[in-house]
Coordinates of C-alpha atoms in Angstrom, one line a residue:
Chain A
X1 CA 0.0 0.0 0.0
X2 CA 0.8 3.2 -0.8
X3 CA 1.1 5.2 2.5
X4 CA 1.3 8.7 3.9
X5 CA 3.1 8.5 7.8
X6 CA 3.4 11.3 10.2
X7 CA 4.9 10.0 13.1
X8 CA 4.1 12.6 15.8
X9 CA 0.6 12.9 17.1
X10 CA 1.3 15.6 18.9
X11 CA 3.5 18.4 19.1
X12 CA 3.6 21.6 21.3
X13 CA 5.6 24.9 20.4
X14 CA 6.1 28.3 22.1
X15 CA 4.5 31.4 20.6
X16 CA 7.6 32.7 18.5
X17 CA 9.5 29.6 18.1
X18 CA 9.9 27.1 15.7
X19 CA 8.7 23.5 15.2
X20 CA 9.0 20.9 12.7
X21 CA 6.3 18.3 11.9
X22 CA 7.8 14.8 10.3
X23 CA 6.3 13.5 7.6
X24 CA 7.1 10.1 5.3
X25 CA 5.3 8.6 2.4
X26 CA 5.7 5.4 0.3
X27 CA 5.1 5.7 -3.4
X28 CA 6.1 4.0 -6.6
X29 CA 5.5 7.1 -9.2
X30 CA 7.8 9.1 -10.1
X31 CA 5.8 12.2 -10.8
X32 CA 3.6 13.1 -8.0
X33 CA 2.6 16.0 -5.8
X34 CA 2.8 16.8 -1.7
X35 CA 1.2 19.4 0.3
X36 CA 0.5 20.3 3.8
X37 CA -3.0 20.9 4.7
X38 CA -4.4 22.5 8.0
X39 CA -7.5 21.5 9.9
X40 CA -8.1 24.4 12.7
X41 CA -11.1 23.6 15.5
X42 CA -13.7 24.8 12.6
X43 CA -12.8 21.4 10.8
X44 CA -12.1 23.7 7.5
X45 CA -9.0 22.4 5.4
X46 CA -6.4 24.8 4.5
X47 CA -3.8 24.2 1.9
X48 CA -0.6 25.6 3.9
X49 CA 2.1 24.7 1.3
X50 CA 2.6 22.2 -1.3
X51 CA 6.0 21.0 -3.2
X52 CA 6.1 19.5 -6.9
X53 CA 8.1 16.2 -6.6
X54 CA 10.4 17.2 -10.2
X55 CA 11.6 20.3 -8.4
X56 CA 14.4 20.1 -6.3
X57 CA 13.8 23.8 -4.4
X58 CA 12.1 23.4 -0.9
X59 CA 8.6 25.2 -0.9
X60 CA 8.5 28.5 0.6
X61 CA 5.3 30.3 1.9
X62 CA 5.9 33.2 4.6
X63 CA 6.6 31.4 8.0
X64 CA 6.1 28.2 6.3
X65 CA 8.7 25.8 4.4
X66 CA 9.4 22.1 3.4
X67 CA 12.0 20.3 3.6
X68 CA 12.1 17.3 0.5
X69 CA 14.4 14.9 0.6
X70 CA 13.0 12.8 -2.1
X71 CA 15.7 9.9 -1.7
X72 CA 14.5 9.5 1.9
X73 CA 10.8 10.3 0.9
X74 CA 10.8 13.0 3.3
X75 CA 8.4 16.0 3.6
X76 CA 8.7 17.5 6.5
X77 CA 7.1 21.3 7.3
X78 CA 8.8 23.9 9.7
X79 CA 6.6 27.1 10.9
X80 CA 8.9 29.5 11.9
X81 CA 7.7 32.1 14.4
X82 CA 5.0 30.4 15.7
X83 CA 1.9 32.4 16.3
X84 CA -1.7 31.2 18.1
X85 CA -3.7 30.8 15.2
X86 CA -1.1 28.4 13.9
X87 CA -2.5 25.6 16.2
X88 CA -4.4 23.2 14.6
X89 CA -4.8 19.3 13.1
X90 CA -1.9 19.5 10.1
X91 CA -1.9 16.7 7.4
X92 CA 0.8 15.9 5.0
X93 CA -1.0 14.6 2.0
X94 CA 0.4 12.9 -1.9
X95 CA -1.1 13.4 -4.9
X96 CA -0.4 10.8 -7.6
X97 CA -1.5 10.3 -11.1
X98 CA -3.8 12.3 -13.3
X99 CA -7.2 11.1 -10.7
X100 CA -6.1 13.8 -8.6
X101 CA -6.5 11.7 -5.1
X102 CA -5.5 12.4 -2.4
X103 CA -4.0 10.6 0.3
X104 CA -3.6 11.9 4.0
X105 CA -1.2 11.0 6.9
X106 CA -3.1 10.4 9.7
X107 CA -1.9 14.1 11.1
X108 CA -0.1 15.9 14.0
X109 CA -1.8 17.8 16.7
X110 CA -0.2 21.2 17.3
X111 CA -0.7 23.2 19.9
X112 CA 0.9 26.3 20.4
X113 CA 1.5 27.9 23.7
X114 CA 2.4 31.8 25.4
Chain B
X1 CA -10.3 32.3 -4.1
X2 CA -12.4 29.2 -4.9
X3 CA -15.1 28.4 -2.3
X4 CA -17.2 24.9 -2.1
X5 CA -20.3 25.2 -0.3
X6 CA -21.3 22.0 1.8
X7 CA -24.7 21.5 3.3
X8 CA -26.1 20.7 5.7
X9 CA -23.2 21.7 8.1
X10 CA -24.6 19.1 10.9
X11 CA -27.5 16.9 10.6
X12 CA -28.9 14.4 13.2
X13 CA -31.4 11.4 11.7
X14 CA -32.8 8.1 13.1
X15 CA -31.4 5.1 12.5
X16 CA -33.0 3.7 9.5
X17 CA -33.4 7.1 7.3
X18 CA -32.0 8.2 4.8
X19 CA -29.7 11.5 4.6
X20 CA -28.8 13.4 1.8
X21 CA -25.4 16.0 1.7
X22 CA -24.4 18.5 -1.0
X23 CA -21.5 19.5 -2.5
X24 CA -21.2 22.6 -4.3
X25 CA -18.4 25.1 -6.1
X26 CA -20.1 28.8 -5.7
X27 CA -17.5 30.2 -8.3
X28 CA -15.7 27.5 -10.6
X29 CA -16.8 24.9 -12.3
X30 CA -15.9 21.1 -11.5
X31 CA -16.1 18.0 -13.3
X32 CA -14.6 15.9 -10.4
X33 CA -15.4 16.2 -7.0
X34 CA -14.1 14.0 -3.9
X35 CA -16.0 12.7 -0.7
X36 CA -13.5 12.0 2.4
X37 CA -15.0 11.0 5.7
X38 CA -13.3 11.6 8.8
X39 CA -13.9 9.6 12.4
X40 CA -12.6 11.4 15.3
X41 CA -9.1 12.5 15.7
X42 CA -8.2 10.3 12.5
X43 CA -7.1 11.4 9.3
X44 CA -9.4 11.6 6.4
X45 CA -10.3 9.0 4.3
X46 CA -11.2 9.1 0.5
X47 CA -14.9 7.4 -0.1
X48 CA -15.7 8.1 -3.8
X49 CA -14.4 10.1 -6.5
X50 CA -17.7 12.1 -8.0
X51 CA -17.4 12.4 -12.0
X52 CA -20.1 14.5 -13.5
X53 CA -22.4 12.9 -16.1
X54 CA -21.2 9.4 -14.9
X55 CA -20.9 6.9 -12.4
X56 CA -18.7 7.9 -9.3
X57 CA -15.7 5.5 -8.8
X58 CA -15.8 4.1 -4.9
X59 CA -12.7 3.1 -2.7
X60 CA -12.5 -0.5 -1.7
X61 CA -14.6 -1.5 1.1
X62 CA -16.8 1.9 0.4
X63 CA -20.6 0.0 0.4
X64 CA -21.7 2.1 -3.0
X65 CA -25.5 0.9 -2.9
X66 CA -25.1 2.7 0.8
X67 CA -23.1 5.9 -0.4
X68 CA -25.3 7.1 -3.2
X69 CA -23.4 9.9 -4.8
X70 CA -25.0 11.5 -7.9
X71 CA -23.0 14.6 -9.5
X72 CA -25.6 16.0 -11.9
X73 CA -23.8 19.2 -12.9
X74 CA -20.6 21.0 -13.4
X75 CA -21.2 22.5 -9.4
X76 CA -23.1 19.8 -7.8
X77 CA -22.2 16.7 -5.8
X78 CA -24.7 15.3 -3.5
X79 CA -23.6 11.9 -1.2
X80 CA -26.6 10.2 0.1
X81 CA -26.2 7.8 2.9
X82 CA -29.2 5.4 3.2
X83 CA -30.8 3.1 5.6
X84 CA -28.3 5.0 8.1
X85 CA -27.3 3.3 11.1
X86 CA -25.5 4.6 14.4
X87 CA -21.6 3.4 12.4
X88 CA -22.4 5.9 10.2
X89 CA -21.7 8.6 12.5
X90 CA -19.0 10.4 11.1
X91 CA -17.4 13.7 9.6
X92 CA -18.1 13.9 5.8
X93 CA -15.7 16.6 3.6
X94 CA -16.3 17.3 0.0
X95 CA -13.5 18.5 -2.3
X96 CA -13.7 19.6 -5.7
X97 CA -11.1 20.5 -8.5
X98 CA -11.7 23.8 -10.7
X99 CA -12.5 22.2 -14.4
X100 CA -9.9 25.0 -15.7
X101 CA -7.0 23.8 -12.8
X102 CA -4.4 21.1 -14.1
X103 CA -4.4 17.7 -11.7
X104 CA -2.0 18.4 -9.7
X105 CA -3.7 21.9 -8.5
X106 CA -4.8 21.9 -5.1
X107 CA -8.2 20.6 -4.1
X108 CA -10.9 23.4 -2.3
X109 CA -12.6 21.8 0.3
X110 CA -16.1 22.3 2.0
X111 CA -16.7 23.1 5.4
X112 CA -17.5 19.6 6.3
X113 CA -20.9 17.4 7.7
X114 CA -21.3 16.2 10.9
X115 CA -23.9 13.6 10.7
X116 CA -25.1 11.6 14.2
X117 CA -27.3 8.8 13.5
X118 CA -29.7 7.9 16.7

């Protein structure tokens, strides 16, 4: 099977730090897509960031970047600066082939704290 | 930005009943749409794909004379659930891709049902 993993349910970071949430993932496609999605108490997903497998260049996006290690099939997402609102459910997530599905790590908890 | 309109937001039925959920992009068209349920504190997983003008395509072990999902236009989905019993119970999420996006473009999500089944 074809699997996303995030191996921290839970994290906790200090308003204005950093903190890095893990993610690994199993595929057999070469071309293929990964984002970071954000589930906040109102159960709304966000798309946070997302990375294009060809390109080499981690994605950038204000506070938020990835680092892709696609030998090691690593995706992992740092939030620099923390802030409040950043706490939330976050879910790595692989899109492969032209069907456009989607498939979700089973997410890490953060909670952010003063 | 793109917005997908998901109703109803919560809905509680009696076991037995039959409930039905839409699905629908207010500003872009979509041929594809995506149903995802979601237990508690677990991640989300992928139900049916929703094509419009044909027969959606289910995930294995996804009961599709129980998950009705008819996607009549371009900015409709609806997934009914029938004969619902108290397993049921669970978060439902709707996603849609913009007919104009490539398939690789990120997916707009609805708010989300929670359905409760007494």
């Amino acid at each position: 099977a074809q699997t996303v993993t995030q191996s921290q349910p839970e994290m906790s970071v200090q308003e204005a730090e950093t903190v890095t949430l893990s993610c690994t993932y199993d595929t057999s496609e070469s071309d293929y897509y990964l984002f970071w999605y954000k589930q906040p108490p109102s159960r709304q997903m966000i798309l946070v960031i997302r990375q294009e497998a060809y390109k080499q260049q981690n994605a950038t996006e204000n506070r938020f970047s990835v680092n892709f290690q696609k030998a090691a099939k690593s995706f992992s997402l740092k939030i620099s600066d923390s802030q409040l609102g950043d706490a939330a459910m976050y879910f790595c997530a692989r899109l492969t082939g032209t069907a456009s599905k989607l498939t979700f790590g089973t997410g890490t908890r953060l909670q952010v704290t003063l | 930005g793109a917005v997908v309109s998901q109703h109803p937001s919560w809905v509680i039925c009696k076991s037995g009943t039959s409930v039905k959920i839409e699905c629908r992009s207010l500003d872009f068209q979509a041929t594809t749409m995506f149903w995802y349920r979601q237990f508690p504190k677990q991640s989300l997983m992928l139900m049916a794909t929703s094509n419009e003008g044909s027969k959606a395509t289910y995930e294995q072990g996804v009961e599709k004379d129980k998950f009705l999902i008819n996607h009549a236009s371009l900015t409709l989905s609806t997934l009914t659930v029938t004969s619902a019993h108290p397993e049921d119970s669970s978060f439902y999420i709707c996603s849609a891709r913009d007919l104009q996006g490539a398939y690789n473009s990120p997916l707009h999500f609805g708010n989300g049902t929670r359905l409760t089944v007494t």
